[in-house]
Tab-separated table of C-alpha atoms in Angstrom:
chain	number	residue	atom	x	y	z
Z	30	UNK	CA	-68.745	174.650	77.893
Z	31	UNK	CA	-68.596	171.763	75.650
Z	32	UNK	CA	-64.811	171.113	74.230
Z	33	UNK	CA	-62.672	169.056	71.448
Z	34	UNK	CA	-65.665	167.661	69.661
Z	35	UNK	CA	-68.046	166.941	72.488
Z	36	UNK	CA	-70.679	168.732	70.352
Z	37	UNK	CA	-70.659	166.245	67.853
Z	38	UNK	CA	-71.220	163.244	69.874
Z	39	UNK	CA	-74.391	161.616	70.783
Z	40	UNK	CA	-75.041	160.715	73.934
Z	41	UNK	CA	-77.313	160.903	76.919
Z	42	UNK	CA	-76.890	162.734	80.260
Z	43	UNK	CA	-77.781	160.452	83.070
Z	44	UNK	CA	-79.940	161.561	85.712
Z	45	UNK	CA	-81.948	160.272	88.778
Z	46	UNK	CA	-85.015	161.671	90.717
Z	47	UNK	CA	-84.531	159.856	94.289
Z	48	UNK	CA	-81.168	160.951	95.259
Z	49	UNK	CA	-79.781	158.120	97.159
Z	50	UNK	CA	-77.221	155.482	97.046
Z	51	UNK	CA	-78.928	153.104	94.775
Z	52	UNK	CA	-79.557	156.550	92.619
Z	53	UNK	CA	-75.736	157.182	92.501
Z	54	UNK	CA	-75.389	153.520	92.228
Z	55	UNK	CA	-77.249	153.106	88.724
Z	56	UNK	CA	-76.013	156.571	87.388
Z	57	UNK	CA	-72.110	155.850	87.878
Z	58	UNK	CA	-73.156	152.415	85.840
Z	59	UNK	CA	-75.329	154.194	83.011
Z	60	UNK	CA	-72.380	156.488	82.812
Z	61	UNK	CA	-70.267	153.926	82.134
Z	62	UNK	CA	-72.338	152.677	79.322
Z	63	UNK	CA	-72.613	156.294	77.457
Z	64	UNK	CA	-68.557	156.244	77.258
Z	65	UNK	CA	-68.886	153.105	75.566
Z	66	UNK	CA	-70.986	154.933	73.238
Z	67	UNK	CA	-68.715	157.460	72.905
Z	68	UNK	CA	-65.553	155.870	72.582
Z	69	UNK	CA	-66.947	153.655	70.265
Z	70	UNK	CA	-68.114	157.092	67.861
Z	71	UNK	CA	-64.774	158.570	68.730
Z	72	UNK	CA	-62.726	155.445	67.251
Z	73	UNK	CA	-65.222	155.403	64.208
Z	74	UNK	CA	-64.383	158.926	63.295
Z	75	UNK	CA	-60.664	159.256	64.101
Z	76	UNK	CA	-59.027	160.707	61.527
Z	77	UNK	CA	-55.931	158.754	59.369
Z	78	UNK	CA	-52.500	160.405	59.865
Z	79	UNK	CA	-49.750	161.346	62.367
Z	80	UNK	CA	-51.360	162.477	66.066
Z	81	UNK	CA	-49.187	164.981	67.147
Z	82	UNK	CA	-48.262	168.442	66.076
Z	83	UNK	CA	-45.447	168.608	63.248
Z	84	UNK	CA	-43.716	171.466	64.913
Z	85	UNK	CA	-40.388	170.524	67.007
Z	86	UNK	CA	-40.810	174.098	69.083
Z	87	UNK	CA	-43.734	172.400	71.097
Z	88	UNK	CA	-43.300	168.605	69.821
Z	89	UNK	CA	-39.814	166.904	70.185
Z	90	UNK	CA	-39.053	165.102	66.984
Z	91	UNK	CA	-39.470	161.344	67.026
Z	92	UNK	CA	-36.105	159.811	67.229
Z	93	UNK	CA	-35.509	158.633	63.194
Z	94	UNK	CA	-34.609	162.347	62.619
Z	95	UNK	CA	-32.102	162.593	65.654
Z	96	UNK	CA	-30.004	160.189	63.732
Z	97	UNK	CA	-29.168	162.675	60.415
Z	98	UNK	CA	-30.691	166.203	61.523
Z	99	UNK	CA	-28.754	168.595	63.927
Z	100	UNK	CA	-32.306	170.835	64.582
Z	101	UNK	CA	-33.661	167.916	65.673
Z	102	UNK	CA	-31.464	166.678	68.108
Z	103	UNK	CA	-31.272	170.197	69.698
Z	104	UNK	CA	-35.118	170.551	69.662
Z	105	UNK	CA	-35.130	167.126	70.925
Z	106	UNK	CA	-32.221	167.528	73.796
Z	107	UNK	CA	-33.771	171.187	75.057
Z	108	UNK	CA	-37.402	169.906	75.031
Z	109	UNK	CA	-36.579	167.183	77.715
Z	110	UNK	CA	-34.334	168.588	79.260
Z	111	UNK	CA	-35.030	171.997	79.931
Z	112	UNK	CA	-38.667	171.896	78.402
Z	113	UNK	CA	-40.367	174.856	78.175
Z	114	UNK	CA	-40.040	178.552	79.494
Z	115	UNK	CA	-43.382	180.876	79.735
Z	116	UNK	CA	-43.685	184.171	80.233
Z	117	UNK	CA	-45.307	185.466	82.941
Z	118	UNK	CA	-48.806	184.463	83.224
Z	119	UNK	CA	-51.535	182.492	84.958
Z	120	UNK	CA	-54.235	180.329	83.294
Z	121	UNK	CA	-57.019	178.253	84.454
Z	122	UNK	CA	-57.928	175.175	82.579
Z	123	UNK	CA	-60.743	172.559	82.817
Z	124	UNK	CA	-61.636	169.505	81.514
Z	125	UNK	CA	-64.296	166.714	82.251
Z	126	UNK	CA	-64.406	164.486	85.033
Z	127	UNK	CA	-65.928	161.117	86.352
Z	128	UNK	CA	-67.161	163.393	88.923
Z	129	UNK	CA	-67.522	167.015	87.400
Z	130	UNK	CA	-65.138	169.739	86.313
Z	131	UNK	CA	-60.974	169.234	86.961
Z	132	UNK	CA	-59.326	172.350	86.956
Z	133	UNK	CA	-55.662	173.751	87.029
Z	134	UNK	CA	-54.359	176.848	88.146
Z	135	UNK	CA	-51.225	177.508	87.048
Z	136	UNK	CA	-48.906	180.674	87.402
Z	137	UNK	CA	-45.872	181.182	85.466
Z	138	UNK	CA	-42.898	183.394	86.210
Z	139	UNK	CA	-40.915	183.153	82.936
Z	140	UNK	CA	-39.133	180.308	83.645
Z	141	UNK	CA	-39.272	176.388	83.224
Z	142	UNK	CA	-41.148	175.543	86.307
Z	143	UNK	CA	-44.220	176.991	87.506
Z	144	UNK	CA	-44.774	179.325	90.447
Z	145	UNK	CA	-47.889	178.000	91.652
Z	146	UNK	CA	-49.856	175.577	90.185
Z	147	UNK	CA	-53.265	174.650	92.502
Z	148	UNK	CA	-55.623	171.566	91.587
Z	149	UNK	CA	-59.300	171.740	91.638
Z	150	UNK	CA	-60.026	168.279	92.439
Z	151	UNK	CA	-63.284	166.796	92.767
Z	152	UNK	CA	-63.290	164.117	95.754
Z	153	UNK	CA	-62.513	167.382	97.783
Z	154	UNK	CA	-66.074	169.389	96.997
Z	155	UNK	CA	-68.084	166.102	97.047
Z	156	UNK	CA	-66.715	165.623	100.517
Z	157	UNK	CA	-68.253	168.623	101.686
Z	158	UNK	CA	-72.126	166.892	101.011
Z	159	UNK	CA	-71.389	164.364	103.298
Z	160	UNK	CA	-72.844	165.883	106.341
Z	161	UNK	CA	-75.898	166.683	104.325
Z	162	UNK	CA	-76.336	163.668	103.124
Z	163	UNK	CA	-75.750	161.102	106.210
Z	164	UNK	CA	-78.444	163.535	107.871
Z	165	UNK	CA	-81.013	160.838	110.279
Z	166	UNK	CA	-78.821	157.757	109.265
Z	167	UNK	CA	-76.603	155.123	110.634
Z	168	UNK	CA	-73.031	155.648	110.901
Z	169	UNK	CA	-73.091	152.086	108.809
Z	170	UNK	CA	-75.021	153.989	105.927
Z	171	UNK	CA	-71.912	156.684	105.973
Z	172	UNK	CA	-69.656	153.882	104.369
Z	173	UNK	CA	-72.206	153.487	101.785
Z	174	UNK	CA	-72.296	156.939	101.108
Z	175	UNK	CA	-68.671	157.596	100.779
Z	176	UNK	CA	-68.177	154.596	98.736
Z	177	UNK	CA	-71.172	156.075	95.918
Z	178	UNK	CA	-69.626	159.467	96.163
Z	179	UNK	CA	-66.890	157.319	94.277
Z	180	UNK	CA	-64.420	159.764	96.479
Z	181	UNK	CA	-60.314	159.642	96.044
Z	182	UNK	CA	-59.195	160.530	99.526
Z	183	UNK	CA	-55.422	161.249	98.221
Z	184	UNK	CA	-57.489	164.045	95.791
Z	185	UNK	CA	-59.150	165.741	99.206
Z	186	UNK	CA	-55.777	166.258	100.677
Z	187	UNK	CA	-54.899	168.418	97.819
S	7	UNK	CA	-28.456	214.324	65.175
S	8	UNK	CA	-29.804	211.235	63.016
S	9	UNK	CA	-33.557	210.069	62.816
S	10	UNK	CA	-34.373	206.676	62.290
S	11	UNK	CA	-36.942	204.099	63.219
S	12	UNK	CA	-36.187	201.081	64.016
S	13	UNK	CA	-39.501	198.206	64.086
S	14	UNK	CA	-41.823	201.485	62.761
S	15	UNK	CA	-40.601	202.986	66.227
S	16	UNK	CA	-39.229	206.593	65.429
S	17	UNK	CA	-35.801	207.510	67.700
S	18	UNK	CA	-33.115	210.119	67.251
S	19	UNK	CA	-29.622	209.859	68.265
S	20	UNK	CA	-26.176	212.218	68.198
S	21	UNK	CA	-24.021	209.640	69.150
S	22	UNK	CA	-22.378	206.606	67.162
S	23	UNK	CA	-23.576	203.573	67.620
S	24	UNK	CA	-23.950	200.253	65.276
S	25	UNK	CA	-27.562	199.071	65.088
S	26	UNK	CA	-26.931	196.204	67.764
S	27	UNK	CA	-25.522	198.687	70.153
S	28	UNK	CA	-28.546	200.800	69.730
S	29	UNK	CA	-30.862	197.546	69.933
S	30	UNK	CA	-29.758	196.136	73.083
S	31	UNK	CA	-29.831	200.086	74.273
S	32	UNK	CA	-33.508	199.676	74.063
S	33	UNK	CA	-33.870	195.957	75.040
S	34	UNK	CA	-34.432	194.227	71.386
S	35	UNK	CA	-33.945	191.369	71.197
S	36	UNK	CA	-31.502	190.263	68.275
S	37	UNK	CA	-29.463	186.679	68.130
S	38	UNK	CA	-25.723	186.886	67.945
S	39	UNK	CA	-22.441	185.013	68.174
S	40	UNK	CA	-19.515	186.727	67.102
S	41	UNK	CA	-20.464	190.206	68.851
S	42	UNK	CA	-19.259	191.072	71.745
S	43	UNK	CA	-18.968	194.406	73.564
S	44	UNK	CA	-15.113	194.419	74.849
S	45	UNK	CA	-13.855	193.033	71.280
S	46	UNK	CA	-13.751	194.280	67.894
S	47	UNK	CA	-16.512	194.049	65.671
S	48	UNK	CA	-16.137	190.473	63.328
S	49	UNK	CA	-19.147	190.104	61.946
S	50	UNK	CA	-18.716	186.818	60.368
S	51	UNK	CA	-21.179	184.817	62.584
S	52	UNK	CA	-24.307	186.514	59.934
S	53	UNK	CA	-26.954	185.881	62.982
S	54	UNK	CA	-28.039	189.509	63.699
S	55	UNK	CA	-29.409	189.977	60.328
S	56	UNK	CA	-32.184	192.269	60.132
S	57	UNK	CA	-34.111	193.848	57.535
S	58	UNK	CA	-33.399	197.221	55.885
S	59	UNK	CA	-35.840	198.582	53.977
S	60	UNK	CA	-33.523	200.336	51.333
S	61	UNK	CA	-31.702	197.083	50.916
S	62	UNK	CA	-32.468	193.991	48.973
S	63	UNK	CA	-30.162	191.369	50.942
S	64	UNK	CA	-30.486	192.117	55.361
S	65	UNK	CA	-28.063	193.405	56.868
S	66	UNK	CA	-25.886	192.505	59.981
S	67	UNK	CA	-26.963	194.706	63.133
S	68	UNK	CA	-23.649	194.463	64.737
S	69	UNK	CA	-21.314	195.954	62.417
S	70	UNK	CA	-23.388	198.397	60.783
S	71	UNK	CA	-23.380	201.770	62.261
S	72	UNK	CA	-26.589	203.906	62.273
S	73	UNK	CA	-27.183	206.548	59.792
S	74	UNK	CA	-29.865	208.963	59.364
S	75	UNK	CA	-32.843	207.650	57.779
S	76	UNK	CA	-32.432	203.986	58.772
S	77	UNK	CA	-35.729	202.123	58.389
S	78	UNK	CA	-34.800	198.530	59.696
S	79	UNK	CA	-37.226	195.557	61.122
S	80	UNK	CA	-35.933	193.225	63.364
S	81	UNK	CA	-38.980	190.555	62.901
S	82	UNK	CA	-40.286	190.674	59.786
S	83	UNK	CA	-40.494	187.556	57.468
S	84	UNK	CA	-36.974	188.160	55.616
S	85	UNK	CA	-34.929	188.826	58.582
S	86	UNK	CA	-36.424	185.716	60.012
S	87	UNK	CA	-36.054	183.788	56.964
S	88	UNK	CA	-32.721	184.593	56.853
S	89	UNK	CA	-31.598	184.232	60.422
S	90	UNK	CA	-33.216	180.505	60.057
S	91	UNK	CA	-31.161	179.858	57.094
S	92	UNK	CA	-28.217	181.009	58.596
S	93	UNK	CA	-28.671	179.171	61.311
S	94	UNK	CA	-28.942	176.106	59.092
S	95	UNK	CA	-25.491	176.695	57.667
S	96	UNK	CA	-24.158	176.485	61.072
S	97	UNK	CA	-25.581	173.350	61.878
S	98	UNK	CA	-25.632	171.617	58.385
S	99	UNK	CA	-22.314	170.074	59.395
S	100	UNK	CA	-22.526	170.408	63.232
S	101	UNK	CA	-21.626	166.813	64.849
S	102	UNK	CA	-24.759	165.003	66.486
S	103	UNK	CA	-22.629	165.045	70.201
S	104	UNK	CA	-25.671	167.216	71.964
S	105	UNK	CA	-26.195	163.669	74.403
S	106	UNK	CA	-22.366	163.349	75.113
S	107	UNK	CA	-21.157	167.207	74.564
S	108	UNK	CA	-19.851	168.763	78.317
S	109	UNK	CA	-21.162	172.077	76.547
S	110	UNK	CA	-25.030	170.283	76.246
S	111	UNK	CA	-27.834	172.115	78.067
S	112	UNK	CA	-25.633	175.711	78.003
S	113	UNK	CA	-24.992	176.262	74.662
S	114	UNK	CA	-25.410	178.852	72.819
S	115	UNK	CA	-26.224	177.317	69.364
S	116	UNK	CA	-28.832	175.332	71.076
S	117	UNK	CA	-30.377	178.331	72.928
S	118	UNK	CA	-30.442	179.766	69.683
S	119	UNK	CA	-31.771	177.099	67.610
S	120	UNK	CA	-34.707	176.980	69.793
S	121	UNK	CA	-35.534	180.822	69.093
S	122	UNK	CA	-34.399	181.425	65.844
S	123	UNK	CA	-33.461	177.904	64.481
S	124	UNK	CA	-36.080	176.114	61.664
S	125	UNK	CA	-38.875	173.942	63.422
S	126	UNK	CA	-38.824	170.789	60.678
């Protein structure tokens, strides 16, 4: 499911055959040096001219138009403080990861504020290897393992 | 009995109503200010204009009463157009007081700016 303009990048998917710390180890820093890669084609290519949407039904105006224009300084005054009402509804949404795929759930109910909104955080499924993985080792070697799972223990809670 | 269709939707009615009456009957949506249902009909706020096919300017919903053979649209292009620029005339000399105004958060103009109002 490749998104924005993944598809036009080049860059390498890093993989290892051993599967063990030192594996996770030299992937996490390989990883680190494709997103150089890619943030360095992504600044190359970044197109000239203003970033965010000209339309003040989803984007408040900047504040140089609140000064002379009444629409604006509605759009701009209901936009922070109300924000925005959907209908009814429920969407999930995904996007790439350190670790894999983060997804929200989110239900709306026609109001401002969502009815239920549930986070698919990573930490939380790589947590569930752990057993598997510290199979015949020492309880020292679990700290190790934790550590290269590169796990966020406030994300399991959720 | 009069036939008309309101939105290509094809009703017929016995009774009198004025288009608005008949809208909000059937849960359309259409912005207004100056109508209200226990007072006389203004119509000098120009907000509920929609678009009648026979007619080369809209017309306002709430003081026009239904007759047979109405063809009106209460989204197209024109009555949107015109709503916006309404709207506009309303606000062209409208104090900037939204931060400071007691009113500010329950207002109707704002409410309606939002949904009908221009977006640049």
């Amino acid at each position: 499911m490749p998104y924005d303009i993944y598809d036009s990048l080049t860059f390498n998917i890093i993989t290892a055959q051993n599967g063990d710390c030192y594996d996770r180890y030299l992937i996490r820093i390989n990883e680190m040096k494709e997103s150089l890669k890619i943030i360095e084609q992504v600044v190359n290519n970044m197109p000239l001219g203003i970033v965010h949407l000209n339309d003040w039904k989803l984007v408040p105006p900047t504040r140089d138009f609140m000064r002379f224009n009444m629409e604006a300084l509605i759009h701009h005054f209901k936009l922070y403080t109300e924000g925005y009402s959907l209908p009814k509804n429920y969407n999930y949404m995904s996007v790439e990861a350190p670790k894999g795929e983060f997804g929200i759930f989110m239900v709306s109910d026609d109001s401002n504020r969502p009815y239920r909104c549930k986070i698919k955080a990573l930490g939380f499924f790589h947590l569930q290897a752990l057993n598997t993985m510290a199979v015949n080792h020492l309880i020292a070697d679990v700290v190790t393992i934790i550590g290269t799972q590169d796990i966020v223990f406030g994300e399991v809670d959720r | 009995m009069k036939k008309f269709s309101i939105n290509d939707q094809s009703f017929e009615i016995d009774k009198d109503y004025t288009i608005l009456q008949f809208l909000l009957l059937i849960s359309v949506q259409v912005p207004r200010f100056c109508y209200h249902e226990q007072l006389s009909i203004a119509g000098n706020c120009r907000v509920c204009l929609i678009e009648d096919i026979k007619s080369i300017k809209p017309i306002i919903a709430c003081a026009i009463n239904i007759a047979d053979g109405l063809n009106v649209y209460t989204q197209s292009v024109k009555a949107k157009k015109a709503r916006e620029a309404v709207l506009e005339y309303l606000l062209i000399n409208h104090p900037l007081d939204c931060p400071i105004c007691d009113q500010g958060g329950e207002c109707d103009l704002q409410d309606l700016s939002l949904v009908v109002g221009g977006d640049k």
